[in-house]
């Protein structure tokens, strides 16, 4: 009985994952839809990260803002992501001293 439940659950989760992948390969969207779909991961990531940036220190949201700004500037300069993370961490550390 448990094996049937596991197989049933696998089928239920496989269908909603494969159907969109199959449809996306067969359907050609207009360019504006493709640009919109490409922007979704960045928008979702920003929506997940930005509230956390402002609540690094709840009574001082500017510290998280400057840490994020440091990471953005270092990333914009083309530096490695580790350097950007270290720079943002050091900025927050220095501002909280």
mmCIF file of N, CA, C and O in Angstrom:
data_model
loop_
_atom_site.group_PDB
_atom_site.id
_atom_site.type_symbol
_atom_site.label_atom_id
_atom_site.label_comp_id
_atom_site.label_asym_id
_atom_site.label_seq_id
_atom_site.Cartn_x
_atom_site.Cartn_y
_atom_site.Cartn_z
ATOM 1 N N UNK A 1 0.820 -1.204 0.000
ATOM 2 C CA UNK A 1 0.000 0.000 0.000
ATOM 3 C C UNK A 1 0.860 1.263 0.000
ATOM 4 O O UNK A 1 0.555 2.219 -0.704
ATOM 5 N N UNK A 2 1.918 1.251 0.795
ATOM 6 C CA UNK A 2 2.796 2.427 0.863
ATOM 7 C C UNK A 2 3.487 2.652 -0.480
ATOM 8 O O UNK A 2 3.649 3.784 -0.923
ATOM 9 N N UNK A 3 3.880 1.559 -1.133
ATOM 10 C CA UNK A 3 4.521 1.682 -2.439
ATOM 11 C C UNK A 3 3.576 2.325 -3.457
ATOM 12 O O UNK A 3 3.991 3.186 -4.252
ATOM 13 N N UNK A 4 2.323 1.970 -3.417
ATOM 14 C CA UNK A 4 1.344 2.590 -4.319
ATOM 15 C C UNK A 4 1.170 4.079 -4.019
ATOM 16 O O UNK A 4 1.020 4.895 -4.934
ATOM 17 N N UNK A 5 1.183 4.405 -2.759
ATOM 18 C CA UNK A 5 1.074 5.824 -2.388
ATOM 19 C C UNK A 5 2.281 6.607 -2.906
ATOM 20 O O UNK A 5 2.144 7.698 -3.460
ATOM 21 N N UNK A 6 3.482 6.023 -2.761
ATOM 22 C CA UNK A 6 4.696 6.703 -3.235
ATOM 23 C C UNK A 6 4.654 6.865 -4.752
ATOM 24 O O UNK A 6 4.966 7.937 -5.291
ATOM 25 N N UNK A 7 4.249 5.817 -5.453
ATOM 26 C CA UNK A 7 4.160 5.901 -6.919
ATOM 27 C C UNK A 7 3.108 6.927 -7.333
ATOM 28 O O UNK A 7 3.327 7.738 -8.241
ATOM 29 N N UNK A 8 1.972 6.916 -6.647
ATOM 30 C CA UNK A 8 0.929 7.900 -6.956
ATOM 31 C C UNK A 8 1.393 9.322 -6.712
ATOM 32 O O UNK A 8 1.141 10.229 -7.528
ATOM 33 N N UNK A 9 2.091 9.540 -5.611
ATOM 34 C CA UNK A 9 2.601 10.881 -5.313
ATOM 35 C C UNK A 9 3.650 11.302 -6.334
ATOM 36 O O UNK A 9 3.711 12.470 -6.733
ATOM 37 N N UNK A 10 4.475 10.355 -6.780
ATOM 38 C CA UNK A 10 5.488 10.675 -7.795
ATOM 39 C C UNK A 10 4.817 11.072 -9.102
ATOM 40 O O UNK A 10 5.235 12.036 -9.749
ATOM 41 N N UNK A 11 3.778 10.353 -9.483
ATOM 42 C CA UNK A 11 3.077 10.701 -10.722
ATOM 43 C C UNK A 11 2.408 12.066 -10.619
ATOM 44 O O UNK A 11 2.410 12.854 -11.575
ATOM 45 N N UNK A 12 1.839 12.344 -9.457
ATOM 46 C CA UNK A 12 1.162 13.630 -9.277
ATOM 47 C C UNK A 12 2.151 14.786 -9.362
ATOM 48 O O UNK A 12 1.840 15.848 -9.891
ATOM 49 N N UNK A 13 3.373 14.583 -8.878
ATOM 50 C CA UNK A 13 4.343 15.681 -8.934
ATOM 51 C C UNK A 13 5.079 15.734 -10.266
ATOM 52 O O UNK A 13 5.560 16.794 -10.657
ATOM 53 N N UNK A 14 5.177 14.602 -10.958
ATOM 54 C CA UNK A 14 5.887 14.601 -12.244
ATOM 55 C C UNK A 14 5.085 15.316 -13.316
ATOM 56 O O UNK A 14 5.646 16.096 -14.103
ATOM 57 N N UNK A 15 3.796 15.104 -13.357
ATOM 58 C CA UNK A 15 2.970 15.684 -14.413
ATOM 59 C C UNK A 15 3.051 17.210 -14.432
ATOM 60 O O UNK A 15 3.317 17.799 -15.490
ATOM 61 N N UNK A 16 2.871 17.914 -13.304
ATOM 62 C CA UNK A 16 2.963 19.379 -13.390
ATOM 63 C C UNK A 16 4.363 19.898 -13.689
ATOM 64 O O UNK A 16 4.546 21.047 -14.065
ATOM 65 N N UNK A 17 5.377 19.061 -13.539
ATOM 66 C CA UNK A 17 6.737 19.508 -13.853
ATOM 67 C C UNK A 17 7.077 19.287 -15.330
ATOM 68 O O UNK A 17 7.763 20.093 -15.941
ATOM 69 N N UNK A 18 6.643 18.183 -15.892
ATOM 70 C CA UNK A 18 6.998 17.875 -17.271
ATOM 71 C C UNK A 18 6.100 18.568 -18.286
ATOM 72 O O UNK A 18 6.564 18.898 -19.372
ATOM 73 N N UNK A 19 4.853 18.794 -17.954
ATOM 74 C CA UNK A 19 3.941 19.428 -18.915
ATOM 75 C C UNK A 19 4.421 20.833 -19.287
ATOM 76 O O UNK A 19 4.519 21.142 -20.486
ATOM 77 N N UNK A 20 4.755 21.712 -18.343
ATOM 78 C CA UNK A 20 5.276 23.029 -18.750
ATOM 79 C C UNK A 20 6.585 22.933 -19.526
ATOM 80 O O UNK A 20 6.787 23.674 -20.496
ATOM 81 N N UNK A 21 7.467 22.038 -19.129
ATOM 82 C CA UNK A 21 8.730 21.896 -19.860
ATOM 83 C C UNK A 21 8.473 21.426 -21.287
ATOM 84 O O UNK A 21 9.126 21.869 -22.229
ATOM 85 N N UNK A 22 7.529 20.555 -21.479
ATOM 86 C CA UNK A 22 7.194 20.072 -22.816
ATOM 87 C C UNK A 22 6.529 21.178 -23.637
ATOM 88 O O UNK A 22 6.837 21.359 -24.816
ATOM 89 N N UNK A 23 5.648 21.940 -23.007
ATOM 90 C CA UNK A 23 4.947 23.011 -23.717
ATOM 91 C C UNK A 23 5.905 24.124 -24.124
ATOM 92 O O UNK A 23 5.820 24.656 -25.233
ATOM 93 N N UNK A 24 6.835 24.470 -23.242
ATOM 94 C CA UNK A 24 7.768 25.559 -23.538
ATOM 95 C C UNK A 24 8.627 25.220 -24.754
ATOM 96 O O UNK A 24 8.939 26.093 -25.559
ATOM 97 N N UNK A 25 8.994 23.973 -24.908
ATOM 98 C CA UNK A 25 9.789 23.583 -26.081
ATOM 99 C C UNK A 25 8.992 23.632 -27.376
ATOM 100 O O UNK A 25 9.546 23.862 -28.445
ATOM 101 N N UNK A 26 7.689 23.406 -27.310
ATOM 102 C CA UNK A 26 6.867 23.330 -28.522
ATOM 103 C C UNK A 26 6.255 24.673 -28.919
ATOM 104 O O UNK A 26 5.983 24.905 -30.083
ATOM 105 N N UNK A 27 6.021 25.544 -27.951
ATOM 106 C CA UNK A 27 5.349 26.814 -28.213
ATOM 107 C C UNK A 27 6.393 27.911 -28.326
ATOM 108 O O UNK A 27 7.320 27.982 -27.511
ATOM 109 N N UNK A 28 6.250 28.760 -29.325
ATOM 110 C CA UNK A 28 7.156 29.900 -29.482
ATOM 111 C C UNK A 28 6.420 31.146 -29.005
ATOM 112 O O UNK A 28 5.397 31.533 -29.566
ATOM 113 N N UNK A 29 6.956 31.749 -27.977
ATOM 114 C CA UNK A 29 6.345 32.946 -27.414
ATOM 115 C C UNK A 29 6.868 34.182 -28.142
ATOM 116 O O UNK A 29 7.978 34.165 -28.678
ATOM 117 N N UNK A 30 6.105 35.278 -28.101
ATOM 118 C CA UNK A 30 6.633 36.543 -28.630
ATOM 119 C C UNK A 30 7.841 36.993 -27.807
ATOM 120 O O UNK A 30 8.026 36.576 -26.656
ATOM 121 N N UNK A 31 8.633 37.862 -28.386
ATOM 122 C CA UNK A 31 9.854 38.310 -27.702
ATOM 123 C C UNK A 31 9.568 38.973 -26.365
ATOM 124 O O UNK A 31 10.321 38.788 -25.409
ATOM 125 N N UNK A 32 8.452 39.733 -26.274
ATOM 126 C CA UNK A 32 8.176 40.411 -25.010
ATOM 127 C C UNK A 32 7.827 39.404 -23.916
ATOM 128 O O UNK A 32 8.167 39.611 -22.756
ATOM 129 N N UNK A 33 7.210 38.288 -24.280
ATOM 130 C CA UNK A 33 6.917 37.253 -23.278
ATOM 131 C C UNK A 33 8.210 36.581 -22.831
ATOM 132 O O UNK A 33 8.405 36.310 -21.633
ATOM 133 N N UNK A 34 9.114 36.315 -23.761
ATOM 134 C CA UNK A 34 10.402 35.715 -23.394
ATOM 135 C C UNK A 34 11.211 36.629 -22.485
ATOM 136 O O UNK A 34 11.814 36.169 -21.509
ATOM 137 N N UNK A 35 11.214 37.935 -22.779
ATOM 138 C CA UNK A 35 11.933 38.875 -21.900
ATOM 139 C C UNK A 35 11.308 38.905 -20.529
ATOM 140 O O UNK A 35 11.998 38.957 -19.514
ATOM 141 N N UNK A 36 9.957 38.866 -20.488
ATOM 142 C CA UNK A 36 9.246 38.888 -19.213
ATOM 143 C C UNK A 36 9.550 37.614 -18.414
ATOM 144 O O UNK A 36 9.807 37.672 -17.213
ATOM 145 N N UNK A 37 9.554 36.464 -19.096
ATOM 146 C CA UNK A 37 9.848 35.205 -18.411
ATOM 147 C C UNK A 37 11.293 35.174 -17.916
ATOM 148 O O UNK A 37 11.569 34.610 -16.854
ATOM 149 N N UNK A 38 12.217 35.773 -18.672
ATOM 150 C CA UNK A 38 13.614 35.802 -18.225
ATOM 151 C C UNK A 38 13.815 36.701 -17.020
ATOM 152 O O UNK A 38 14.764 36.518 -16.261
ATOM 153 N N UNK A 39 12.947 37.684 -16.824
ATOM 154 C CA UNK A 39 13.090 38.600 -15.689
ATOM 155 C C UNK A 39 12.522 38.027 -14.398
ATOM 156 O O UNK A 39 12.836 38.531 -13.313
ATOM 157 N N UNK A 40 11.713 36.997 -14.472
ATOM 158 C CA UNK A 40 11.057 36.462 -13.275
ATOM 159 C C UNK A 40 12.056 35.971 -12.216
ATOM 160 O O UNK A 40 11.903 36.300 -11.036
ATOM 161 N N UNK A 41 13.099 35.204 -12.568
ATOM 162 C CA UNK A 41 14.019 34.767 -11.510
ATOM 163 C C UNK A 41 14.692 35.929 -10.779
ATOM 164 O O UNK A 41 14.836 35.888 -9.554
ATOM 165 N N UNK A 42 15.067 36.963 -11.511
ATOM 166 C CA UNK A 42 15.727 38.102 -10.864
ATOM 167 C C UNK A 42 14.755 38.848 -9.956
ATOM 168 O O UNK A 42 15.105 39.283 -8.861
ATOM 169 N N UNK A 43 13.521 38.998 -10.415
ATOM 170 C CA UNK A 43 12.518 39.677 -9.600
ATOM 171 C C UNK A 43 12.199 38.866 -8.346
ATOM 172 O O UNK A 43 12.071 39.424 -7.246
ATOM 173 N N UNK A 44 12.092 37.558 -8.499
ATOM 174 C CA UNK A 44 11.796 36.713 -7.339
ATOM 175 C C UNK A 44 12.955 36.745 -6.346
ATOM 176 O O UNK A 44 12.736 36.841 -5.129
ATOM 177 N N UNK A 45 14.172 36.682 -6.870
ATOM 178 C CA UNK A 45 15.341 36.734 -5.985
ATOM 179 C C UNK A 45 15.407 38.067 -5.250
ATOM 180 O O UNK A 45 15.665 38.115 -4.045
ATOM 181 N N UNK A 46 15.154 39.156 -5.948
ATOM 182 C CA UNK A 46 15.149 40.465 -5.305
ATOM 183 C C UNK A 46 14.061 40.573 -4.253
ATOM 184 O O UNK A 46 14.276 41.123 -3.173
ATOM 185 N N UNK A 47 12.893 40.033 -4.553
ATOM 186 C CA UNK A 47 11.794 40.085 -3.593
ATOM 187 C C UNK A 47 12.097 39.246 -2.362
ATOM 188 O O UNK A 47 11.650 39.577 -1.261
ATOM 189 N N UNK A 48 12.854 38.186 -2.527
ATOM 190 C CA UNK A 48 13.201 37.352 -1.373
ATOM 191 C C UNK A 48 14.316 37.970 -0.545
ATOM 192 O O UNK A 48 14.338 37.850 0.677
ATOM 193 N N UNK A 49 15.282 38.634 -1.194
ATOM 194 C CA UNK A 49 16.462 39.135 -0.488
ATOM 195 C C UNK A 49 16.238 40.514 0.112
ATOM 196 O O UNK A 49 16.667 40.783 1.241
ATOM 197 N N UNK A 50 15.559 41.409 -0.614
ATOM 198 C CA UNK A 50 15.510 42.810 -0.188
ATOM 199 C C UNK A 50 14.884 43.021 1.195
ATOM 200 O O UNK A 50 15.426 43.804 1.992
ATOM 201 N N UNK A 51 13.786 42.344 1.551
ATOM 202 C CA UNK A 51 13.271 42.550 2.922
ATOM 203 C C UNK A 51 14.290 42.137 3.989
ATOM 204 O O UNK A 51 14.378 42.774 5.045
ATOM 205 N N UNK A 52 15.069 41.104 3.717
ATOM 206 C CA UNK A 52 16.085 40.674 4.671
ATOM 207 C C UNK A 52 17.199 41.687 4.818
ATOM 208 O O UNK A 52 17.778 41.845 5.897
ATOM 209 N N UNK A 53 17.504 42.389 3.727
ATOM 210 C CA UNK A 53 18.551 43.414 3.778
ATOM 211 C C UNK A 53 18.146 44.532 4.727
ATOM 212 O O UNK A 53 18.949 45.004 5.523
ATOM 213 N N UNK A 54 16.889 44.917 4.652
ATOM 214 C CA UNK A 54 16.431 46.034 5.480
ATOM 215 C C UNK A 54 16.222 45.641 6.938
ATOM 216 O O UNK A 54 16.047 46.506 7.788
ATOM 217 N N UNK A 55 16.223 44.355 7.235
ATOM 218 C CA UNK A 55 16.009 43.924 8.617
ATOM 219 C C UNK A 55 17.238 43.262 9.217
ATOM 220 O O UNK A 55 17.122 42.510 10.184
ATOM 221 N N UNK A 56 18.417 43.539 8.646
ATOM 222 C CA UNK A 56 19.653 42.985 9.222
ATOM 223 C C UNK A 56 19.764 43.436 10.668
ATOM 224 O O UNK A 56 19.975 42.633 11.575
ATOM 225 N N UNK A 57 19.617 44.718 10.873
ATOM 226 C CA UNK A 57 19.520 45.290 12.225
ATOM 227 C C UNK A 57 18.216 46.075 12.219
ATOM 228 O O UNK A 57 18.115 47.110 11.570
ATOM 229 N N UNK A 58 17.200 45.572 12.926
ATOM 230 C CA UNK A 58 15.857 46.141 12.774
ATOM 231 C C UNK A 58 15.760 47.649 13.007
ATOM 232 O O UNK A 58 15.016 48.327 12.307
ATOM 233 N N UNK A 59 16.491 48.194 13.956
ATOM 234 C CA UNK A 59 16.372 49.625 14.225
ATOM 235 C C UNK A 59 17.298 50.476 13.367
ATOM 236 O O UNK A 59 17.250 51.701 13.452
ATOM 237 N N UNK A 60 18.157 49.842 12.545
ATOM 238 C CA UNK A 60 19.069 50.581 11.663
ATOM 239 C C UNK A 60 19.047 49.971 10.261
ATOM 240 O O UNK A 60 19.983 49.280 9.845
ATOM 241 N N UNK A 61 17.995 50.226 9.498
ATOM 242 C CA UNK A 61 17.903 49.614 8.157
ATOM 243 C C UNK A 61 18.935 50.151 7.174
ATOM 244 O O UNK A 61 19.246 49.486 6.186
ATOM 245 N N UNK A 62 19.513 51.328 7.454
ATOM 246 C CA UNK A 62 20.501 51.882 6.528
ATOM 247 C C UNK A 62 21.774 51.044 6.476
ATOM 248 O O UNK A 62 22.474 51.038 5.462
ATOM 249 N N UNK A 63 22.075 50.304 7.545
ATOM 250 C CA UNK A 63 23.288 49.474 7.545
ATOM 251 C C UNK A 63 23.158 48.356 6.513
ATOM 252 O O UNK A 63 24.075 48.098 5.732
ATOM 253 N N UNK A 64 22.032 47.708 6.479
ATOM 254 C CA UNK A 64 21.809 46.677 5.460
ATOM 255 C C UNK A 64 21.798 47.255 4.063
ATOM 256 O O UNK A 64 22.299 46.641 3.112
ATOM 257 N N UNK A 65 21.239 48.463 3.938
ATOM 258 C CA UNK A 65 21.211 49.121 2.634
ATOM 259 C C UNK A 65 22.616 49.387 2.131
ATOM 260 O O UNK A 65 22.930 49.126 0.957
ATOM 261 N N UNK A 66 23.499 49.890 2.996
ATOM 262 C CA UNK A 66 24.876 50.163 2.563
ATOM 263 C C UNK A 66 25.641 48.869 2.270
ATOM 264 O O UNK A 66 26.483 48.832 1.377
ATOM 265 N N UNK A 67 25.356 47.814 3.021
ATOM 266 C CA UNK A 67 25.964 46.517 2.708
ATOM 267 C C UNK A 67 25.535 46.020 1.336
ATOM 268 O O UNK A 67 26.356 45.537 0.554
ATOM 269 N N UNK A 68 24.248 46.147 1.041
ATOM 270 C CA UNK A 68 23.749 45.741 -0.276
ATOM 271 C C UNK A 68 24.328 46.618 -1.364
ATOM 272 O O UNK A 68 24.680 46.126 -2.446
ATOM 273 N N UNK A 69 24.427 47.903 -1.095
ATOM 274 C CA UNK A 69 24.994 48.820 -2.079
ATOM 275 C C UNK A 69 26.445 48.465 -2.383
ATOM 276 O O UNK A 69 26.876 48.490 -3.544
ATOM 277 N N UNK A 70 27.193 48.087 -1.352
ATOM 278 C CA UNK A 70 28.579 47.655 -1.559
ATOM 279 C C UNK A 70 28.628 46.412 -2.441
ATOM 280 O O UNK A 70 29.439 46.328 -3.373
ATOM 281 N N UNK A 71 27.752 45.458 -2.181
ATOM 282 C CA UNK A 71 27.719 44.235 -2.991
ATOM 283 C C UNK A 71 27.346 44.543 -4.430
ATOM 284 O O UNK A 71 27.932 43.975 -5.368
ATOM 285 N N UNK A 72 26.415 45.462 -4.635
ATOM 286 C CA UNK A 72 26.008 45.819 -5.993
ATOM 287 C C UNK A 72 27.156 46.486 -6.733
ATOM 288 O O UNK A 72 27.442 46.156 -7.894
ATOM 289 N N UNK A 73 27.841 47.413 -6.068
ATOM 290 C CA UNK A 73 28.949 48.123 -6.721
ATOM 291 C C UNK A 73 30.078 47.149 -7.060
ATOM 292 O O UNK A 73 30.617 47.173 -8.180
ATOM 293 N N UNK A 74 30.429 46.276 -6.122
ATOM 294 C CA UNK A 74 31.508 45.313 -6.381
ATOM 295 C C UNK A 74 31.123 44.346 -7.490
ATOM 296 O O UNK A 74 31.942 43.968 -8.325
ATOM 297 N N UNK A 75 29.859 43.943 -7.524
ATOM 298 C CA UNK A 75 29.402 43.050 -8.593
ATOM 299 C C UNK A 75 29.380 43.762 -9.926
ATOM 300 O O UNK A 75 29.706 43.181 -10.964
ATOM 301 N N UNK A 76 28.971 45.039 -9.906
ATOM 302 C CA UNK A 76 28.944 45.822 -11.136
ATOM 303 C C UNK A 76 30.334 45.995 -11.713
ATOM 304 O O UNK A 76 30.497 46.067 -12.931
ATOM 305 N N UNK A 77 31.332 46.040 -10.852
ATOM 306 C CA UNK A 77 32.715 46.158 -11.313
ATOM 307 C C UNK A 77 33.246 44.850 -11.878
ATOM 308 O O UNK A 77 34.365 44.797 -12.385
ATOM 309 N N UNK A 78 32.475 43.785 -11.784
ATOM 310 C CA UNK A 78 32.867 42.511 -12.356
ATOM 311 C C UNK A 78 33.725 41.656 -11.460
ATOM 312 O O UNK A 78 34.351 40.705 -11.920
ATOM 313 N N UNK A 79 33.741 41.973 -10.163
ATOM 314 C CA UNK A 79 34.560 41.186 -9.244
ATOM 315 C C UNK A 79 33.866 39.859 -8.938
ATOM 316 O O UNK A 79 32.664 39.695 -9.144
ATOM 317 N N UNK A 80 34.620 38.930 -8.414
ATOM 318 C CA UNK A 80 34.103 37.622 -8.050
ATOM 319 C C UNK A 80 33.024 37.767 -6.979
ATOM 320 O O UNK A 80 33.055 38.681 -6.158
ATOM 321 N N UNK A 81 32.071 36.862 -6.968
ATOM 322 C CA UNK A 81 30.968 36.941 -6.014
ATOM 323 C C UNK A 81 31.466 36.820 -4.577
ATOM 324 O O UNK A 81 30.896 37.414 -3.652
ATOM 325 N N UNK A 82 32.545 36.079 -4.381
ATOM 326 C CA UNK A 82 33.104 35.950 -3.021
ATOM 327 C C UNK A 82 33.604 37.306 -2.547
ATOM 328 O O UNK A 82 33.403 37.684 -1.388
ATOM 329 N N UNK A 83 34.233 38.059 -3.439
ATOM 330 C CA UNK A 83 34.716 39.396 -3.085
ATOM 331 C C UNK A 83 33.532 40.299 -2.746
ATOM 332 O O UNK A 83 33.583 41.082 -1.788
ATOM 333 N N UNK A 84 32.458 40.193 -3.517
ATOM 334 C CA UNK A 84 31.271 41.015 -3.237
ATOM 335 C C UNK A 84 30.664 40.663 -1.892
ATOM 336 O O UNK A 84 30.268 41.564 -1.124
ATOM 337 N N UNK A 85 30.602 39.393 -1.565
ATOM 338 C CA UNK A 85 30.042 38.976 -0.267
ATOM 339 C C UNK A 85 30.944 39.440 0.864
ATOM 340 O O UNK A 85 30.457 39.956 1.890
ATOM 341 N N UNK A 86 32.246 39.289 0.700
ATOM 342 C CA UNK A 86 33.186 39.733 1.743
ATOM 343 C C UNK A 86 33.103 41.247 1.907
ATOM 344 O O UNK A 86 33.089 41.758 3.031
ATOM 345 N N UNK A 87 33.023 41.983 0.807
ATOM 346 C CA UNK A 87 32.920 43.442 0.892
ATOM 347 C C UNK A 87 31.647 43.876 1.595
ATOM 348 O O UNK A 87 31.667 44.785 2.437
ATOM 349 N N UNK A 88 30.524 43.231 1.280
ATOM 350 C CA UNK A 88 29.267 43.582 1.944
ATOM 351 C C UNK A 88 29.311 43.232 3.418
ATOM 352 O O UNK A 88 28.843 44.010 4.269
ATOM 353 N N UNK A 89 29.899 42.091 3.729
ATOM 354 C CA UNK A 89 30.003 41.688 5.133
ATOM 355 C C UNK A 89 30.887 42.652 5.911
ATOM 356 O O UNK A 89 30.549 43.048 7.037
ATOM 357 N N UNK A 90 32.010 43.046 5.317
ATOM 358 C CA UNK A 90 32.900 43.996 5.991
ATOM 359 C C UNK A 90 32.223 45.358 6.168
ATOM 360 O O UNK A 90 32.403 46.019 7.208
ATOM 361 N N UNK A 91 31.453 45.775 5.178
ATOM 362 C CA UNK A 91 30.740 47.048 5.304
ATOM 363 C C UNK A 91 29.761 47.017 6.468
ATOM 364 O O UNK A 91 29.722 47.944 7.284
ATOM 365 N N UNK A 92 28.998 45.949 6.554
ATOM 366 C CA UNK A 92 28.036 45.832 7.664
ATOM 367 C C UNK A 92 28.776 45.751 8.996
ATOM 368 O O UNK A 92 28.372 46.382 9.979
ATOM 369 N N UNK A 93 29.886 45.012 9.019
ATOM 370 C CA UNK A 93 30.658 44.887 10.255
ATOM 371 C C UNK A 93 31.210 46.242 10.702
ATOM 372 O O UNK A 93 31.105 46.598 11.883
ATOM 373 N N UNK A 94 31.776 46.990 9.767
ATOM 374 C CA UNK A 94 32.358 48.297 10.117
ATOM 375 C C UNK A 94 31.267 49.260 10.579
ATOM 376 O O UNK A 94 31.447 50.011 11.545
ATOM 377 N N UNK A 95 30.107 49.224 9.923
ATOM 378 C CA UNK A 95 29.033 50.142 10.302
ATOM 379 C C UNK A 95 28.384 49.788 11.642
ATOM 380 O O UNK A 95 27.766 50.646 12.276
ATOM 381 N N UNK A 96 28.514 48.551 12.067
ATOM 382 C CA UNK A 96 27.924 48.161 13.355
ATOM 383 C C UNK A 96 28.891 48.306 14.512
ATOM 384 O O UNK A 96 28.510 48.072 15.661
ATOM 385 N N UNK A 97 30.166 48.688 14.237
ATOM 386 C CA UNK A 97 31.141 48.850 15.327
ATOM 387 C C UNK A 97 30.850 50.088 16.150
ATOM 388 O O UNK A 97 30.306 51.031 15.757
#
